[in-house]
Short mmCIF file of C-alpha atoms in Angstrom, two decimals:
data_model
loop_
_atom_site.label_atom_id
_atom_site.label_comp_id
_atom_site.label_asym_id
_atom_site.label_seq_id
_atom_site.Cartn_x
_atom_site.Cartn_y
_atom_site.Cartn_z
CA MET A 1 0.00 0.00 0.00
CA ARG A 2 1.30 3.42 -0.86
CA GLY A 3 2.46 5.71 1.87
CA TYR A 4 0.08 8.42 0.70
CA LEU A 5 -2.88 6.32 1.78
CA VAL A 6 -1.82 6.91 5.37
CA SER A 7 -3.21 10.41 5.26
CA SER A 8 -6.30 12.40 5.93
CA ILE A 9 -8.01 10.70 2.98
CA SER A 10 -9.67 7.74 4.65
CA ALA A 11 -11.60 5.18 2.67
CA ALA A 12 -14.88 6.55 3.98
CA CYS A 13 -14.04 10.12 3.06
CA ALA A 14 -12.83 9.15 -0.40
CA ALA A 15 -16.10 7.39 -1.08
CA ALA A 16 -18.37 10.08 0.29
CA LEU A 17 -16.54 13.18 -0.94
CA VAL A 18 -18.70 15.24 1.39
CA LEU A 19 -16.02 17.41 2.91
CA PRO A 20 -12.89 18.94 1.38
CA LEU A 21 -10.12 16.37 1.45
CA SER A 22 -6.48 17.13 2.00
CA LEU A 23 -3.07 15.55 2.08
CA THR A 24 -0.90 17.71 4.27
CA ALA A 25 2.83 18.10 4.11
CA GLY A 26 4.45 15.96 6.75
CA ALA A 27 2.01 13.06 6.39
CA ALA A 28 3.66 9.91 7.74
CA THR A 29 4.45 6.89 5.62
CA GLU A 30 4.12 3.26 6.64
CA ALA A 31 7.74 2.61 5.77
CA ASP A 32 9.16 5.56 7.70
CA PRO A 33 6.74 7.38 10.03
CA GLU A 34 9.35 10.05 10.78
CA ARG A 35 9.93 11.11 7.18
CA GLU A 36 8.05 14.07 5.78
CA ILE A 37 6.47 13.77 2.32
CA PRO A 38 7.23 16.81 0.18
CA GLY A 39 4.25 18.37 -1.51
CA THR A 40 0.52 18.15 -0.92
CA THR A 41 -2.69 17.22 -2.72
CA ARG A 42 -5.85 18.99 -1.61
CA SER A 43 -9.30 18.09 -2.90
CA LEU A 44 -12.40 20.30 -3.14
CA PRO A 45 -15.75 18.75 -4.16
CA LEU A 46 -17.46 20.68 -6.96
CA GLU A 47 -20.81 22.33 -6.29
CA PRO A 48 -23.98 22.68 -8.40
CA LEU A 49 -23.98 26.31 -9.53
CA GLY A 50 -27.26 26.62 -11.41
CA PRO A 51 -28.64 29.23 -13.80
CA ALA A 52 -27.10 32.14 -11.92
CA ALA A 53 -23.67 30.97 -13.07
CA THR A 54 -24.50 31.18 -16.78
CA ASP A 55 -21.85 33.07 -18.74
CA ARG A 56 -22.66 34.41 -22.21
CA SER A 57 -19.27 33.33 -23.58
CA PHE A 58 -19.33 29.93 -21.90
CA GLY A 59 -22.94 28.83 -21.50
CA ALA A 60 -24.80 27.24 -18.64
CA VAL A 61 -22.49 26.14 -15.87
CA VAL A 62 -23.57 22.84 -14.31
CA GLN A 63 -20.96 22.46 -11.59
CA GLY A 64 -17.97 24.37 -10.36
CA LEU A 65 -16.46 26.37 -7.55
CA PRO A 66 -16.98 30.06 -6.89
CA ARG A 67 -13.84 32.14 -6.61
CA ARG A 68 -12.09 31.32 -3.35
CA ASP A 69 -8.85 31.52 -1.40
CA VAL A 70 -6.90 28.27 -1.08
CA ALA A 71 -3.56 27.09 0.24
CA PRO A 72 -0.70 27.49 -2.28
CA PHE A 73 -0.65 25.06 -5.22
CA SER A 74 0.83 24.96 -8.74
CA LEU A 75 -1.07 22.30 -10.71
CA LEU A 76 -4.72 21.27 -10.82
CA GLY A 77 -7.10 18.78 -12.38
CA LEU A 78 -10.58 17.33 -11.98
CA VAL A 79 -10.99 13.82 -10.58
CA TRP A 80 -13.94 11.45 -10.19
CA GLU A 81 -14.37 7.96 -8.74
CA ASP A 82 -15.44 5.88 -11.77
CA ALA A 83 -12.41 5.49 -14.03
CA ALA A 84 -14.66 4.20 -16.84
CA ALA A 85 -16.83 7.34 -16.85
CA GLU A 86 -16.11 10.09 -19.38
CA LEU A 87 -16.41 13.77 -18.64
CA GLU A 88 -18.33 14.89 -21.70
CA GLY A 89 -18.11 18.60 -21.27
CA THR A 90 -15.89 21.63 -20.94
CA VAL A 91 -13.85 22.61 -17.90
CA GLU A 92 -12.41 26.08 -17.42
CA VAL A 93 -10.44 27.47 -14.50
CA ARG A 94 -8.85 30.70 -13.47
CA THR A 95 -6.33 31.12 -10.73
CA ARG A 96 -4.73 33.85 -8.66
CA SER A 97 -0.96 34.27 -8.80
CA LEU A 98 0.81 33.87 -5.51
CA ALA A 99 3.47 36.33 -6.68
CA ASP A 100 1.37 39.40 -7.47
CA GLY A 101 -2.23 38.56 -6.58
CA THR A 102 -3.58 38.94 -10.12
CA TRP A 103 -6.20 36.60 -11.54
CA SER A 104 -5.54 34.76 -14.79
CA ALA A 105 -7.89 34.63 -17.75
CA TRP A 106 -10.05 31.54 -18.04
CA GLN A 107 -8.01 28.51 -19.11
CA GLN A 108 -9.43 25.29 -20.52
CA VAL A 109 -8.54 21.94 -18.96
CA GLU A 110 -8.17 18.97 -21.34
CA THR A 111 -10.98 16.61 -20.28
CA HIS A 112 -10.03 13.55 -22.35
CA ASN A 113 -7.32 11.84 -20.36
CA ALA A 114 -8.34 8.16 -20.40
CA ASP A 115 -6.11 7.60 -23.42
CA HIS A 116 -3.14 8.16 -21.10
CA ALA A 117 -3.62 5.08 -18.97
CA ALA A 118 -2.57 1.52 -18.28
CA ASP A 119 -3.64 -1.09 -20.84
CA PRO A 120 -7.01 -2.78 -20.22
CA GLY A 121 -6.78 -5.97 -18.21
CA THR A 122 -3.47 -5.13 -16.55
CA GLU A 123 -3.11 -5.16 -12.79
CA GLU A 124 -2.60 -1.41 -12.77
CA SER A 125 -5.73 -0.75 -14.82
CA ALA A 126 -7.86 -3.06 -12.70
CA ALA A 127 -6.66 -1.65 -9.38
CA GLY A 128 -9.56 -0.42 -7.28
CA ARG A 129 -7.74 2.83 -6.57
CA VAL A 130 -7.74 4.01 -10.22
CA ARG A 131 -9.99 7.02 -10.85
CA GLY A 132 -11.15 9.07 -13.77
CA SER A 133 -9.36 12.36 -14.26
CA THR A 134 -8.78 15.22 -16.63
CA ALA A 135 -5.32 16.08 -17.85
CA PRO A 136 -3.44 18.10 -15.24
CA LEU A 137 -2.88 21.81 -15.86
CA TRP A 138 0.20 23.66 -14.61
CA VAL A 139 -0.76 27.16 -13.48
CA GLY A 140 2.31 28.09 -11.44
CA PRO A 141 2.33 29.08 -7.75
CA SER A 142 -1.23 30.22 -6.94
CA ASP A 143 -3.46 30.78 -3.91
CA GLY A 144 -6.89 31.33 -5.44
CA VAL A 145 -9.09 29.32 -7.80
CA GLU A 146 -12.42 29.40 -9.62
CA VAL A 147 -13.89 26.54 -11.68
CA ARG A 148 -16.79 26.13 -14.09
CA VAL A 149 -17.94 22.97 -15.83
CA LYS A 150 -20.64 22.51 -18.47
CA ARG A 151 -21.91 19.52 -20.39
CA ALA A 152 -20.91 19.04 -24.00
CA ASP A 153 -23.24 20.83 -26.40
CA GLY A 154 -26.26 18.67 -27.13
CA SER A 155 -25.34 16.07 -24.52
CA SER A 156 -27.87 14.92 -21.96
CA ARG A 157 -25.45 12.59 -20.23
CA PRO A 158 -24.79 13.67 -16.64
CA LEU A 159 -21.33 14.63 -15.50
CA PRO A 160 -19.40 11.92 -13.64
CA GLU A 161 -20.39 11.51 -10.01
CA GLY A 162 -18.13 12.78 -7.28
CA LEU A 163 -16.38 15.47 -9.32
CA ARG A 164 -13.67 17.16 -7.32
CA LEU A 165 -10.86 19.59 -7.95
CA ASP A 166 -7.41 18.40 -6.93
CA LEU A 167 -4.85 21.10 -6.17
CA VAL A 168 -1.24 19.94 -6.21
CA ASP A 169 1.67 21.64 -4.48
CA PRO A 170 4.89 20.01 -5.76
CA GLY A 171 6.79 20.82 -2.58
CA ASP A 172 10.35 22.01 -2.32
CA GLY A 173 12.91 20.36 -4.55
CA PRO A 174 15.35 20.92 -7.38
CA GLY A 175 14.65 24.17 -9.16
CA ALA A 176 17.61 24.97 -11.42
CA ASP A 177 18.32 23.78 -14.94
CA PRO A 178 19.73 20.35 -14.11
CA ALA A 179 21.40 19.20 -17.33
CA PRO A 180 23.31 20.59 -20.30
CA ALA A 181 21.36 21.92 -23.25
CA ALA A 182 20.33 19.40 -25.89
CA GLY A 183 23.01 20.52 -28.32
CA ASP A 184 25.74 19.81 -25.77
CA ARG A 185 24.80 16.21 -25.01
CA ALA A 186 25.96 14.00 -27.82
CA GLY A 187 29.64 14.74 -27.47
CA GLY A 188 29.71 13.86 -23.76
CA GLY A 189 32.05 10.98 -23.12
CA GLY A 190 33.25 9.46 -19.94
CA GLY A 191 30.51 8.25 -17.65
CA ASP A 192 30.05 5.65 -15.00
CA GLY A 193 29.24 2.68 -17.24
CA GLU A 194 25.79 2.31 -15.68
CA GLU A 195 23.53 2.14 -18.71
CA ASP A 196 20.19 2.16 -16.93
CA GLY A 197 20.54 4.10 -13.70
CA THR A 198 20.15 1.06 -11.44
CA ASP A 199 22.31 0.25 -8.46
CA PRO A 200 25.75 -1.15 -9.45
CA GLY A 201 25.26 -3.71 -6.71
CA ASP A 202 22.43 -5.31 -8.68
CA ALA A 203 24.07 -8.67 -9.26
CA ASP A 204 21.04 -10.39 -10.73
CA GLY A 205 20.17 -7.63 -13.20
CA ASP A 206 16.55 -7.33 -12.08
CA GLY A 207 16.65 -3.62 -11.45
CA THR A 208 16.71 -3.96 -7.69
CA ASP A 209 19.46 -4.18 -5.10
CA ALA A 210 19.89 -6.07 -1.90
CA ASP A 211 17.00 -4.13 -0.37
CA ALA A 212 14.68 -5.85 -2.88
CA ASP A 213 12.50 -2.77 -3.17
CA GLY A 214 14.05 -0.99 -6.12
CA THR A 215 15.94 1.52 -4.04
CA ASP A 216 19.57 1.84 -3.19
CA ALA A 217 21.11 2.67 0.14
CA ASP A 218 19.74 6.20 0.24
CA GLY A 219 16.26 5.17 -0.88
CA THR A 220 16.33 6.94 -4.22
CA GLY A 221 16.58 4.10 -6.70
CA THR A 222 19.42 5.91 -8.46
CA THR A 223 23.16 5.58 -8.52
CA ALA A 224 25.71 8.13 -7.56
CA GLY A 225 26.96 9.80 -10.69
CA PRO A 226 29.98 11.98 -11.28
CA GLY A 227 30.17 15.51 -9.99
CA THR A 228 30.73 17.54 -6.89
CA GLY A 229 27.43 19.33 -6.57
CA THR A 230 28.87 22.70 -7.59
CA ALA A 231 26.97 25.27 -9.63
CA THR A 232 28.31 23.79 -12.87
CA THR A 233 28.40 20.10 -11.94
CA PRO A 234 25.30 18.05 -11.07
CA ALA A 235 25.09 16.65 -7.55
CA PRO A 236 25.82 12.92 -7.26
CA GLY A 237 23.01 10.71 -8.41
CA THR A 238 21.00 13.47 -10.08
CA VAL A 239 22.08 13.07 -13.71
CA LEU A 240 23.19 10.10 -15.80
CA PRO A 241 25.96 11.72 -17.85
CA ALA A 242 26.01 11.79 -21.62
CA LEU A 243 28.12 9.08 -23.23
CA ASP A 244 29.76 9.35 -26.60
CA ARG A 245 28.95 6.69 -29.14
CA GLY A 246 31.93 4.49 -28.32
CA ASP A 247 31.19 4.43 -24.60
CA THR A 248 27.51 3.85 -25.26
CA GLU A 249 28.26 0.86 -27.49
CA ALA A 250 30.76 -0.50 -24.97
CA ALA A 251 28.21 -0.24 -22.17
CA ALA A 252 25.57 -1.99 -24.28
CA ALA A 253 27.99 -4.76 -25.25
CA ALA A 254 28.97 -5.27 -21.62
CA GLY A 255 25.33 -5.77 -20.66
CA GLY A 256 25.75 -5.37 -16.92
CA THR A 257 22.52 -4.25 -15.33
CA LEU A 258 20.62 -3.84 -18.60
CA GLY A 259 18.60 -6.94 -17.83
CA PHE A 260 18.32 -7.90 -21.53
CA ASP A 261 20.49 -8.93 -24.46
CA ALA A 262 21.66 -5.75 -26.19
CA THR A 263 23.63 -7.42 -28.98
CA ALA A 264 20.89 -6.39 -31.44
CA ALA A 265 21.90 -2.78 -30.79
CA GLN A 266 25.13 -3.21 -32.74
CA PRO A 267 26.15 -1.50 -34.91
CA HIS A 268 23.31 1.06 -34.78
CA ILE A 269 22.92 2.70 -31.41
CA GLY A 270 22.78 6.40 -30.70
CA PRO A 271 24.96 7.97 -28.01
CA ARG A 272 23.25 8.15 -24.66
CA PRO A 273 22.12 11.70 -23.86
CA ALA A 274 22.31 13.09 -20.35
CA ILE A 275 19.24 12.05 -18.36
CA VAL A 276 18.08 13.69 -15.14
CA THR A 277 17.26 10.91 -12.69
CA ARG A 278 14.22 10.73 -10.46
CA LYS A 279 16.46 11.87 -7.63
CA GLY A 280 17.47 14.79 -9.83
CA TRP A 281 13.90 16.09 -10.19
CA GLY A 282 12.98 15.25 -6.61
CA ALA A 283 10.60 12.29 -6.96
CA ASP A 284 9.08 11.22 -3.65
CA GLU A 285 9.59 7.46 -3.96
CA SER A 286 7.01 6.68 -1.26
CA LEU A 287 4.20 7.65 -3.65
CA ARG A 288 4.83 4.90 -6.21
CA GLU A 289 4.50 1.14 -6.03
CA LYS A 290 7.77 -0.39 -4.90
CA THR A 291 7.85 -3.18 -7.48
CA PHE A 292 8.53 -2.74 -11.19
CA VAL A 293 6.73 -4.22 -14.21
CA TYR A 294 8.58 -4.88 -17.48
CA THR A 295 7.62 -5.86 -21.00
CA SER A 296 9.77 -8.12 -23.15
CA THR A 297 11.35 -5.43 -25.34
CA VAL A 298 10.89 -1.93 -26.80
CA LYS A 299 9.68 -1.87 -30.40
CA ALA A 300 8.36 1.69 -30.64
CA ALA A 301 8.37 5.09 -28.98
CA PHE A 302 5.15 7.08 -28.59
CA VAL A 303 5.59 10.85 -28.44
CA HIS A 304 3.20 12.90 -26.31
CA HIS A 305 2.71 16.38 -25.04
CA SER A 306 1.78 16.64 -21.37
CA ALA A 307 -1.11 19.07 -22.14
CA THR A 308 -0.17 20.94 -18.96
CA GLY A 309 0.33 24.24 -20.77
CA ASN A 310 3.47 26.15 -21.73
CA ASN A 311 3.49 28.62 -18.84
CA TYR A 312 6.54 27.21 -17.09
CA THR A 313 10.24 28.02 -17.05
CA CYS A 314 12.90 25.38 -17.47
CA GLN A 315 13.90 26.01 -13.86
CA GLN A 316 10.36 25.01 -12.91
CA ALA A 317 10.40 21.80 -14.96
CA PRO A 318 11.31 19.58 -11.97
CA SER A 319 8.36 21.08 -10.08
CA VAL A 320 6.09 20.39 -13.06
CA LEU A 321 7.27 16.77 -13.07
CA ARG A 322 6.77 16.36 -9.32
CA SER A 323 3.26 17.74 -9.75
CA ILE A 324 2.38 15.41 -12.64
CA TYR A 325 3.86 12.47 -10.71
CA ARG A 326 1.78 13.30 -7.63
CA TYR A 327 -1.32 13.79 -9.79
CA HIS A 328 -0.84 10.45 -11.55
CA THR A 329 -0.32 8.52 -8.30
CA VAL A 330 -2.39 10.31 -5.65
CA SER A 331 -5.22 11.69 -7.79
CA SER A 332 -5.52 9.19 -10.68
CA GLY A 333 -4.39 6.19 -8.63
CA TRP A 334 -1.69 4.93 -11.01
CA ARG A 335 1.28 2.92 -9.79
CA ASP A 336 3.76 5.64 -10.85
CA ILE A 337 4.02 8.52 -13.29
CA GLY A 338 2.65 7.28 -16.61
CA TYR A 339 5.45 8.39 -18.95
CA ASN A 340 8.78 6.61 -19.27
CA PHE A 341 10.53 9.89 -20.05
CA ALA A 342 9.82 13.61 -20.09
CA ILE A 343 11.53 16.45 -21.95
CA ASP A 344 11.26 20.13 -21.08
CA LYS A 345 11.23 23.11 -23.46
CA CYS A 346 14.99 23.56 -23.01
CA GLY A 347 15.69 20.00 -24.14
CA ASN A 348 16.51 18.51 -20.73
CA ILE A 349 15.60 14.82 -20.58
CA TYR A 350 14.13 13.31 -17.40
CA GLU A 351 13.66 9.75 -16.18
CA GLY A 352 9.95 9.02 -15.79
CA ARG A 353 8.49 5.77 -14.49
CA ALA A 354 10.96 3.96 -12.23
CA GLY A 355 12.65 0.70 -13.08
CA GLY A 356 15.76 1.63 -15.09
CA VAL A 357 15.95 4.02 -18.02
CA ALA A 358 17.43 1.42 -20.40
CA ARG A 359 15.03 -1.35 -19.46
CA PRO A 360 11.60 -2.01 -21.05
CA VAL A 361 9.52 -0.58 -18.21
CA LEU A 362 5.76 -0.93 -18.73
CA GLY A 363 4.26 2.55 -18.70
CA ALA A 364 0.76 4.03 -18.71
CA HIS A 365 1.02 6.52 -21.55
CA THR A 366 -0.72 5.11 -24.66
CA LEU A 367 -3.86 3.14 -23.87
CA GLY A 368 -3.74 -0.19 -25.68
CA PHE A 369 -0.11 0.10 -26.78
CA ASN A 370 1.95 0.33 -23.60
CA THR A 371 3.32 -3.18 -24.08
CA ASN A 372 6.70 -3.24 -25.85
CA SER A 373 6.80 0.53 -26.22
CA THR A 374 8.19 3.56 -24.41
CA GLY A 375 6.38 6.84 -23.80
CA ILE A 376 8.07 10.25 -24.12
CA ALA A 377 6.20 13.37 -23.02
CA VAL A 378 7.32 16.84 -24.04
CA LEU A 379 6.22 19.12 -21.22
CA GLY A 380 3.75 21.64 -22.59
CA THR A 381 0.83 21.90 -25.02
CA TYR A 382 1.65 21.90 -28.72
CA SER A 383 -1.71 21.96 -30.48
CA SER A 384 -1.24 25.54 -31.69
CA SER A 385 2.25 26.37 -30.35
CA ASN A 386 5.43 25.18 -32.01
CA PRO A 387 7.62 22.91 -29.90
CA PRO A 388 11.04 24.46 -29.16
CA GLN A 389 13.86 23.15 -31.33
CA ALA A 390 15.76 22.04 -28.23
CA ALA A 391 12.89 19.73 -27.29
CA VAL A 392 12.63 18.31 -30.82
CA THR A 393 16.38 17.63 -30.85
CA ALA A 394 16.16 15.93 -27.45
CA VAL A 395 13.40 13.59 -28.65
CA ALA A 396 15.64 12.55 -31.54
CA GLN A 397 18.60 11.97 -29.22
CA LEU A 398 16.58 9.99 -26.71
CA THR A 399 14.93 7.76 -29.31
CA ALA A 400 18.24 7.14 -31.11
CA TRP A 401 19.62 5.72 -27.87
CA LYS A 402 16.53 4.04 -26.40
CA LEU A 403 15.36 2.38 -29.62
CA GLY A 404 18.95 1.64 -30.58
CA LEU A 405 19.39 -0.47 -27.45
CA HIS A 406 16.73 -2.79 -28.87
CA GLY A 407 17.95 -2.76 -32.47
CA VAL A 408 15.07 -0.59 -33.72
CA ASP A 409 15.37 1.66 -36.79
CA PRO A 410 13.79 5.08 -36.02
CA LYS A 411 12.70 5.40 -39.66
CA GLY A 412 11.16 1.92 -39.74
CA SER A 413 7.74 0.53 -38.97
CA VAL A 414 6.49 -2.12 -36.57
CA THR A 415 3.35 -4.17 -36.07
CA LEU A 416 1.94 -4.00 -32.55
CA VAL A 417 -1.04 -5.85 -31.09
CA SER A 418 -3.64 -3.54 -29.58
CA GLY A 419 -4.69 -4.18 -26.02
CA GLY A 420 -7.90 -2.26 -26.77
CA SER A 421 -7.60 1.46 -27.32
CA GLY A 422 -10.95 2.73 -28.55
CA LYS A 423 -9.35 3.40 -31.94
CA TYR A 424 -8.27 -0.22 -32.39
CA ALA A 425 -10.07 -3.25 -31.00
CA LYS A 426 -8.30 -5.58 -28.62
CA GLY A 427 -6.19 -8.05 -30.56
CA ALA A 428 -5.98 -5.93 -33.72
CA LYS A 429 -2.60 -5.96 -35.42
CA VAL A 430 -1.61 -2.38 -36.17
CA THR A 431 1.36 -1.23 -38.25
CA LEU A 432 2.87 1.99 -36.93
CA ASN A 433 6.02 4.03 -37.33
CA THR A 434 8.60 3.06 -34.75
CA ILE A 435 8.50 6.71 -33.63
CA ALA A 436 4.78 7.39 -33.48
CA GLY A 437 2.53 10.06 -32.07
CA HIS A 438 0.00 9.22 -29.40
CA ARG A 439 -2.79 9.95 -31.92
CA ASP A 440 -1.53 7.06 -34.07
CA GLY A 441 -2.72 4.61 -31.43
CA PHE A 442 -5.72 6.50 -30.05
CA ALA A 443 -8.26 9.06 -31.28
CA THR A 444 -6.69 12.06 -29.56
CA ASP A 445 -5.06 15.39 -30.39
CA CYS A 446 -1.94 14.34 -28.47
CA PRO A 447 0.91 15.17 -29.05
CA GLY A 448 -0.65 18.27 -30.58
CA GLY A 449 -0.60 19.06 -34.27
CA ARG A 450 2.54 21.20 -34.12
CA LEU A 451 4.64 18.53 -32.35
CA TYR A 452 3.14 15.73 -34.45
CA GLY A 453 4.25 17.62 -37.54
CA GLN A 454 7.86 17.38 -36.33
CA LEU A 455 7.93 13.58 -36.10
CA GLY A 456 9.32 13.13 -39.61
CA THR A 457 12.25 15.39 -38.75
CA ILE A 458 12.73 13.53 -35.47
CA ARG A 459 12.82 10.14 -37.23
CA SER A 460 15.48 11.30 -39.70
CA ALA A 461 17.64 12.92 -37.01
CA SER A 462 17.30 9.89 -34.73
CA ALA A 463 18.34 7.51 -37.51
CA ALA A 464 21.35 9.71 -38.35
CA LEU A 465 22.47 9.57 -34.73
CA GLN A 466 22.34 5.78 -35.01
CA GLY A 467 24.58 5.95 -38.08
CA ARG A 468 21.90 4.78 -40.48
#
């Protein structure tokens, strides 16, 4: 059971949703009752607002929250108890900046989020704790909120029962740009020889150490990397350093803690880019399940945008990740953050779901196609905004390495079997590009039209990095 369940959200309260729910900083964990959990999740049940809340530009508001003061938060989303229920409607929010007290304009929250989820029939999908949720929206440090929700035009279907607003405070953690810019990665060199970020004491190659819980001696699940913690050098364990192509190939040939046969990677494998570890972005490891789940290989990479908006700085990216991670685990009830990797607008690459960055970790990013794939989320919303070049370059670098480890050509195609995605029936054999957009496997806008339009460029650049 996750540590976050030992909190003010009791089973009875979660079911009733009568009173505002909260997870307070300092909540104890079962594993270590003395340790404080960074960050908070606070829940506010939505209220019927009625005809008086009708707005000419928006329409009749069915539920929402009047403008109110709240404890500081930076990310929000709507949550409901039945994970199978769809929110067929429109959600808009506005928030008050903690910095200057001004209220934002109304912002729309992406309501279709079920396509980012564990595959049907998996243990994670069937877990009783999984809930329905919108996409999270990053609004930055705020202390006021207002919400309005209406049904979809022409729809008579009621909104999901138990709608609540979850407000996430990411807590204190890393806040500075943690890795070199994307253009500086490929020529790295050196490195610690640890290809997947697991403990070097992992003799059996299963991604765990002697503690058998996926963590190392300091409880982070990461290894100590090079550096002295100065302003120009990452602190130990926070970044897997970039490797040049020779060192990357040598590490793959050596195997070590990869946990799989990497001989197929030769001779086409891209140099490993620098990757900020979970310790580097401040993941609270008590929130996730302790065990890891793997698939047999990685045949494809699905590119996403996080749909959390573009109103963040690269210094805030670790806070954005901590917020998404907390939202995925505490609010949506997933075993861990859904994405295998994330990339910020400056091109910094981050480890996502735990289990080893080189290993085929089963994610919850592309409903129906999580098996034998990896999910990469570019932080932001790229439906009408162009993705920064640094982020596009980083996707190419990451896929050249990650797919290269499994002998996959970034410009090739692959046939995957759908686990049931809404777009493809369960069992359907679907041929996709090995670097695909989320919309290729599900009827969704993700990764946004502007980022999706860059996938051809990404495939070519990724293949070039592999020497193809």
